[in-house]
Amino acid sequence: MSDCVFCRIANHQAPARVLFEDDHLMVFHDIAPRAPVHLLVIPKEHIPSLAEASREHLELLGRLLLGVQRAAREAGIAHAFRVVTNSGEGAGQSVFHLHFHVLGGRRMAWPPG
Ligand code: 5GP
Ligand code: ZN
């Protein structure tokens, strides 16, 4: 989708600080970090949100979670990190291309606001 900022990043049509990528996903630094480490794990395929994923994405969803794990490891926060996906505007989603936030490098409060 050409009007989707994460599709443009995934297609190398917009800049990002990329940690790693493969044929299925990309991991890059959030432009407005909420923690010392704040990475975003996205599928290259445009899926608007977790609510809109389906069984056809079963393997991709597993790849994304392993991508989260690798991101945490490579960023040095594997011992303590938080994974968040905001699904829907009311939950705080602002970019409507599925993504997992990976946050760490500071103490995390619970529950989130
Ligand atoms: P959401 O609010 O949808 O859960 O998360 C979207 C995230 O994407 C936000 O944390 C925001 O800072 C980040 N973001 C929005 N636009 C860009 C961009 O162009 N580049 C990068 N690297 N991050 C972005
Ligand atoms: Zn997209």
JSON list of C-alpha atoms and ligand atoms in Angstrom, two decimals:
[
{"chain": "A", "resi": 1, "resn": "MET", "atom": "CA", "xyz": [0.00, 0.00, 0.00]},
{"chain": "A", "resi": 2, "resn": "SER", "atom": "CA", "xyz": [1.72, 3.17, -1.18]},
{"chain": "A", "resi": 3, "resn": "ASP", "atom": "CA", "xyz": [-0.05, 5.36, 1.38]},
{"chain": "A", "resi": 4, "resn": "CYS", "atom": "CA", "xyz": [1.15, 3.21, 4.30]},
{"chain": "A", "resi": 5, "resn": "VAL", "atom": "CA", "xyz": [4.36, 4.43, 5.96]},
{"chain": "A", "resi": 6, "resn": "PHE", "atom": "CA", "xyz": [5.35, 0.94, 7.15]},
{"chain": "A", "resi": 7, "resn": "CYS", "atom": "CA", "xyz": [4.84, -0.53, 3.66]},
{"chain": "A", "resi": 8, "resn": "ARG", "atom": "CA", "xyz": [7.14, 2.19, 2.34]},
{"chain": "A", "resi": 9, "resn": "ILE", "atom": "CA", "xyz": [9.76, 1.35, 4.99]},
{"chain": "A", "resi": 10, "resn": "ALA", "atom": "CA", "xyz": [9.39, -2.40, 4.26]},
{"chain": "A", "resi": 11, "resn": "ASN", "atom": "CA", "xyz": [9.92, -1.70, 0.53]},
{"chain": "A", "resi": 12, "resn": "HIS", "atom": "CA", "xyz": [12.95, 0.55, 1.19]},
{"chain": "A", "resi": 13, "resn": "GLN", "atom": "CA", "xyz": [11.04, 3.53, -0.15]},
{"chain": "A", "resi": 14, "resn": "ALA", "atom": "CA", "xyz": [11.27, 5.42, 3.15]},
{"chain": "A", "resi": 15, "resn": "PRO", "atom": "CA", "xyz": [14.24, 5.59, 5.54]},
{"chain": "A", "resi": 16, "resn": "ALA", "atom": "CA", "xyz": [14.46, 3.73, 8.85]},
{"chain": "A", "resi": 17, "resn": "ARG", "atom": "CA", "xyz": [17.18, 2.53, 11.23]},
{"chain": "A", "resi": 18, "resn": "VAL", "atom": "CA", "xyz": [16.87, -1.14, 10.37]},
{"chain": "A", "resi": 19, "resn": "LEU", "atom": "CA", "xyz": [18.21, -3.75, 12.82]},
{"chain": "A", "resi": 20, "resn": "PHE", "atom": "CA", "xyz": [17.53, -6.72, 10.54]},
{"chain": "A", "resi": 21, "resn": "GLU", "atom": "CA", "xyz": [15.12, -8.00, 7.91]},
{"chain": "A", "resi": 22, "resn": "ASP", "atom": "CA", "xyz": [14.33, -11.11, 5.90]},
{"chain": "A", "resi": 23, "resn": "ASP", "atom": "CA", "xyz": [11.84, -12.01, 3.18]},
{"chain": "A", "resi": 24, "resn": "HIS", "atom": "CA", "xyz": [8.92, -11.84, 5.62]},
{"chain": "A", "resi": 25, "resn": "LEU", "atom": "CA", "xyz": [9.61, -9.16, 8.21]},
{"chain": "A", "resi": 26, "resn": "MET", "atom": "CA", "xyz": [11.60, -6.09, 9.13]},
{"chain": "A", "resi": 27, "resn": "VAL", "atom": "CA", "xyz": [12.80, -4.77, 12.51]},
{"chain": "A", "resi": 28, "resn": "PHE", "atom": "CA", "xyz": [13.67, -1.10, 12.90]},
{"chain": "A", "resi": 29, "resn": "HIS", "atom": "CA", "xyz": [13.96, 1.56, 15.61]},
{"chain": "A", "resi": 30, "resn": "ASP", "atom": "CA", "xyz": [10.85, 3.55, 16.51]},
{"chain": "A", "resi": 31, "resn": "ILE", "atom": "CA", "xyz": [11.17, 7.18, 15.43]},
{"chain": "A", "resi": 32, "resn": "ALA", "atom": "CA", "xyz": [9.82, 8.41, 18.82]},
{"chain": "A", "resi": 33, "resn": "PRO", "atom": "CA", "xyz": [11.22, 5.93, 21.35]},
{"chain": "A", "resi": 34, "resn": "ARG", "atom": "CA", "xyz": [9.33, 5.42, 24.63]},
{"chain": "A", "resi": 35, "resn": "ALA", "atom": "CA", "xyz": [12.22, 3.51, 26.23]},
{"chain": "A", "resi": 36, "resn": "PRO", "atom": "CA", "xyz": [16.03, 3.31, 25.75]},
{"chain": "A", "resi": 37, "resn": "VAL", "atom": "CA", "xyz": [15.34, 0.40, 23.37]},
{"chain": "A", "resi": 38, "resn": "HIS", "atom": "CA", "xyz": [12.17, 0.72, 21.29]},
{"chain": "A", "resi": 39, "resn": "LEU", "atom": "CA", "xyz": [12.01, -1.47, 18.21]},
{"chain": "A", "resi": 40, "resn": "LEU", "atom": "CA", "xyz": [9.16, -2.22, 15.82]},
{"chain": "A", "resi": 41, "resn": "VAL", "atom": "CA", "xyz": [8.71, -5.66, 14.27]},
{"chain": "A", "resi": 42, "resn": "ILE", "atom": "CA", "xyz": [6.53, -5.58, 11.14]},
{"chain": "A", "resi": 43, "resn": "PRO", "atom": "CA", "xyz": [5.47, -8.08, 8.50]},
{"chain": "A", "resi": 44, "resn": "LYS", "atom": "CA", "xyz": [6.38, -7.03, 4.95]},
{"chain": "A", "resi": 45, "resn": "GLU", "atom": "CA", "xyz": [2.81, -7.95, 3.99]},
{"chain": "A", "resi": 46, "resn": "HIS", "atom": "CA", "xyz": [0.26, -5.24, 4.75]},
{"chain": "A", "resi": 47, "resn": "ILE", "atom": "CA", "xyz": [-2.07, -6.47, 7.51]},
{"chain": "A", "resi": 48, "resn": "PRO", "atom": "CA", "xyz": [-3.89, -3.53, 9.12]},
{"chain": "A", "resi": 49, "resn": "SER", "atom": "CA", "xyz": [-3.88, -4.86, 12.70]},
{"chain": "A", "resi": 50, "resn": "LEU", "atom": "CA", "xyz": [-3.81, -8.04, 14.77]},
{"chain": "A", "resi": 51, "resn": "ALA", "atom": "CA", "xyz": [-7.61, -8.02, 14.70]},
{"chain": "A", "resi": 52, "resn": "GLU", "atom": "CA", "xyz": [-7.44, -8.48, 10.94]},
{"chain": "A", "resi": 53, "resn": "ALA", "atom": "CA", "xyz": [-4.92, -11.34, 10.90]},
{"chain": "A", "resi": 54, "resn": "SER", "atom": "CA", "xyz": [-6.32, -14.77, 10.06]},
{"chain": "A", "resi": 55, "resn": "ARG", "atom": "CA", "xyz": [-5.36, -18.43, 9.74]},
{"chain": "A", "resi": 56, "resn": "GLU", "atom": "CA", "xyz": [-3.58, -17.72, 6.47]},
{"chain": "A", "resi": 57, "resn": "HIS", "atom": "CA", "xyz": [-1.10, -15.72, 8.59]},
{"chain": "A", "resi": 58, "resn": "LEU", "atom": "CA", "xyz": [-0.43, -18.56, 11.04]},
{"chain": "A", "resi": 59, "resn": "GLU", "atom": "CA", "xyz": [3.19, -19.09, 9.98]},
{"chain": "A", "resi": 60, "resn": "LEU", "atom": "CA", "xyz": [3.86, -15.38, 9.55]},
{"chain": "A", "resi": 61, "resn": "LEU", "atom": "CA", "xyz": [2.63, -14.66, 13.09]},
{"chain": "A", "resi": 62, "resn": "GLY", "atom": "CA", "xyz": [5.07, -17.24, 14.44]},
{"chain": "A", "resi": 63, "resn": "ARG", "atom": "CA", "xyz": [7.88, -15.68, 12.42]},
{"chain": "A", "resi": 64, "resn": "LEU", "atom": "CA", "xyz": [7.02, -12.27, 13.86]},
{"chain": "A", "resi": 65, "resn": "LEU", "atom": "CA", "xyz": [7.22, -13.51, 17.45]},
{"chain": "A", "resi": 66, "resn": "LEU", "atom": "CA", "xyz": [10.56, -15.15, 16.77]},
{"chain": "A", "resi": 67, "resn": "GLY", "atom": "CA", "xyz": [11.54, -11.81, 15.20]},
{"chain": "A", "resi": 68, "resn": "VAL", "atom": "CA", "xyz": [10.60, -10.14, 18.48]},
{"chain": "A", "resi": 69, "resn": "GLN", "atom": "CA", "xyz": [12.82, -12.60, 20.35]},
{"chain": "A", "resi": 70, "resn": "ARG", "atom": "CA", "xyz": [15.76, -11.99, 17.99]},
{"chain": "A", "resi": 71, "resn": "ALA", "atom": "CA", "xyz": [15.26, -8.22, 18.21]},
{"chain": "A", "resi": 72, "resn": "ALA", "atom": "CA", "xyz": [15.38, -8.36, 22.02]},
{"chain": "A", "resi": 73, "resn": "ARG", "atom": "CA", "xyz": [18.49, -10.53, 21.91]},
{"chain": "A", "resi": 74, "resn": "GLU", "atom": "CA", "xyz": [20.35, -8.35, 19.38]},
{"chain": "A", "resi": 75, "resn": "ALA", "atom": "CA", "xyz": [19.43, -5.19, 21.28]},
{"chain": "A", "resi": 76, "resn": "GLY", "atom": "CA", "xyz": [20.76, -6.68, 24.52]},
{"chain": "A", "resi": 77, "resn": "ILE", "atom": "CA", "xyz": [17.43, -6.73, 26.38]},
{"chain": "A", "resi": 78, "resn": "ALA", "atom": "CA", "xyz": [16.55, -10.44, 26.18]},
{"chain": "A", "resi": 79, "resn": "HIS", "atom": "CA", "xyz": [16.54, -10.65, 30.00]},
{"chain": "A", "resi": 80, "resn": "ALA", "atom": "CA", "xyz": [13.75, -8.05, 30.31]},
{"chain": "A", "resi": 81, "resn": "PHE", "atom": "CA", "xyz": [11.59, -6.71, 27.54]},
{"chain": "A", "resi": 82, "resn": "ARG", "atom": "CA", "xyz": [7.96, -5.92, 26.81]},
{"chain": "A", "resi": 83, "resn": "VAL", "atom": "CA", "xyz": [6.03, -6.74, 23.61]},
{"chain": "A", "resi": 84, "resn": "VAL", "atom": "CA", "xyz": [3.01, -4.60, 22.77]},
{"chain": "A", "resi": 85, "resn": "THR", "atom": "CA", "xyz": [0.64, -4.46, 19.85]},
{"chain": "A", "resi": 86, "resn": "ASN", "atom": "CA", "xyz": [-2.03, -1.78, 19.86]},
{"chain": "A", "resi": 87, "resn": "SER", "atom": "CA", "xyz": [-5.00, -3.05, 17.85]},
{"chain": "A", "resi": 88, "resn": "GLY", "atom": "CA", "xyz": [-7.55, -0.37, 16.97]},
{"chain": "A", "resi": 89, "resn": "GLU", "atom": "CA", "xyz": [-7.57, 3.37, 17.47]},
{"chain": "A", "resi": 90, "resn": "GLY", "atom": "CA", "xyz": [-9.12, 3.06, 20.94]},
{"chain": "A", "resi": 91, "resn": "ALA", "atom": "CA", "xyz": [-6.14, 0.96, 22.03]},
{"chain": "A", "resi": 92, "resn": "GLY", "atom": "CA", "xyz": [-3.68, 3.59, 20.81]},
{"chain": "A", "resi": 93, "resn": "GLN", "atom": "CA", "xyz": [-2.93, 2.30, 17.31]},
{"chain": "A", "resi": 94, "resn": "SER", "atom": "CA", "xyz": [-1.80, 5.13, 15.06]},
{"chain": "A", "resi": 95, "resn": "VAL", "atom": "CA", "xyz": [-0.16, 3.25, 12.16]},
{"chain": "A", "resi": 96, "resn": "PHE", "atom": "CA", "xyz": [-2.56, 0.76, 10.61]},
{"chain": "A", "resi": 97, "resn": "HIS", "atom": "CA", "xyz": [0.02, -1.81, 9.52]},
{"chain": "A", "resi": 98, "resn": "LEU", "atom": "CA", "xyz": [0.49, -4.63, 12.05]},
{"chain": "A", "resi": 99, "resn": "HIS", "atom": "CA", "xyz": [3.52, -4.09, 14.29]},
{"chain": "A", "resi": 100, "resn": "PHE", "atom": "CA", "xyz": [4.88, -5.34, 17.58]},
{"chain": "A", "resi": 101, "resn": "HIS", "atom": "CA", "xyz": [6.61, -2.81, 19.81]},
{"chain": "A", "resi": 102, "resn": "VAL", "atom": "CA", "xyz": [9.65, -4.27, 21.63]},
{"chain": "A", "resi": 103, "resn": "LEU", "atom": "CA", "xyz": [10.55, -2.11, 24.61]},
{"chain": "A", "resi": 104, "resn": "GLY", "atom": "CA", "xyz": [13.32, -2.38, 27.16]},
{"chain": "A", "resi": 105, "resn": "GLY", "atom": "CA", "xyz": [16.37, -0.87, 28.77]},
{"chain": "A", "resi": 106, "resn": "ARG", "atom": "CA", "xyz": [14.41, 0.55, 31.70]},
{"chain": "A", "resi": 107, "resn": "ARG", "atom": "CA", "xyz": [12.07, -0.77, 34.39]},
{"chain": "A", "resi": 108, "resn": "MET", "atom": "CA", "xyz": [8.53, -1.29, 33.03]},
{"chain": "A", "resi": 109, "resn": "ALA", "atom": "CA", "xyz": [5.45, -0.38, 35.05]},
{"chain": "A", "resi": 110, "resn": "TRP", "atom": "CA", "xyz": [2.35, -2.57, 35.13]},
{"chain": "A", "resi": 111, "resn": "PRO", "atom": "CA", "xyz": [-0.45, -2.14, 34.20]},
{"chain": "A", "resi": 112, "resn": "PRO", "atom": "CA", "xyz": [0.21, 0.04, 31.13]},
{"chain": "A", "resi": 113, "resn": "GLY", "atom": "CA", "xyz": [-2.03, 3.09, 30.82]},
{"chain": "B", "resi": 1, "resn": "5GP", "atom": "P1", "xyz": [1.08, 2.60, 17.28]},
{"chain": "B", "resi": 1, "resn": "5GP", "atom": "O1", "xyz": [0.73, 3.97, 17.86]},
{"chain": "B", "resi": 1, "resn": "5GP", "atom": "O2", "xyz": [0.33, 2.37, 15.99]},
{"chain": "B", "resi": 1, "resn": "5GP", "atom": "O3", "xyz": [0.94, 1.48, 18.25]},
{"chain": "B", "resi": 1, "resn": "5GP", "atom": "O4", "xyz": [2.62, 2.65, 16.97]},
{"chain": "B", "resi": 1, "resn": "5GP", "atom": "C1", "xyz": [3.14, 3.31, 15.86]},
{"chain": "B", "resi": 1, "resn": "5GP", "atom": "C2", "xyz": [4.57, 3.62, 16.17]},
{"chain": "B", "resi": 1, "resn": "5GP", "atom": "O5", "xyz": [5.22, 3.92, 14.96]},
{"chain": "B", "resi": 1, "resn": "5GP", "atom": "C3", "xyz": [4.76, 4.82, 17.10]},
{"chain": "B", "resi": 1, "resn": "5GP", "atom": "O6", "xyz": [5.51, 4.41, 18.23]},
{"chain": "B", "resi": 1, "resn": "5GP", "atom": "C4", "xyz": [5.51, 5.83, 16.23]},
{"chain": "B", "resi": 1, "resn": "5GP", "atom": "O7", "xyz": [6.49, 6.56, 16.95]},
{"chain": "B", "resi": 1, "resn": "5GP", "atom": "C5", "xyz": [6.14, 4.96, 15.17]},
{"chain": "B", "resi": 1, "resn": "5GP", "atom": "N1", "xyz": [6.31, 5.59, 13.87]},
{"chain": "B", "resi": 1, "resn": "5GP", "atom": "C6", "xyz": [5.36, 6.31, 13.19]},
{"chain": "B", "resi": 1, "resn": "5GP", "atom": "N2", "xyz": [5.87, 6.71, 12.01]},
{"chain": "B", "resi": 1, "resn": "5GP", "atom": "C7", "xyz": [7.13, 6.24, 11.94]},
{"chain": "B", "resi": 1, "resn": "5GP", "atom": "C8", "xyz": [8.17, 6.34, 10.95]},
{"chain": "B", "resi": 1, "resn": "5GP", "atom": "O8", "xyz": [8.00, 6.94, 9.89]},
{"chain": "B", "resi": 1, "resn": "5GP", "atom": "N3", "xyz": [9.34, 5.73, 11.22]},
{"chain": "B", "resi": 1, "resn": "5GP", "atom": "C9", "xyz": [9.54, 5.04, 12.39]},
{"chain": "B", "resi": 1, "resn": "5GP", "atom": "N4", "xyz": [10.76, 4.47, 12.55]},
{"chain": "B", "resi": 1, "resn": "5GP", "atom": "N5", "xyz": [8.61, 4.93, 13.34]},
{"chain": "B", "resi": 1, "resn": "5GP", "atom": "C10", "xyz": [7.41, 5.52, 13.12]},
{"chain": "B", "resi": 2, "resn": "ZN", "atom": "ZN", "xyz": [1.33, -1.26, 5.19]}
]
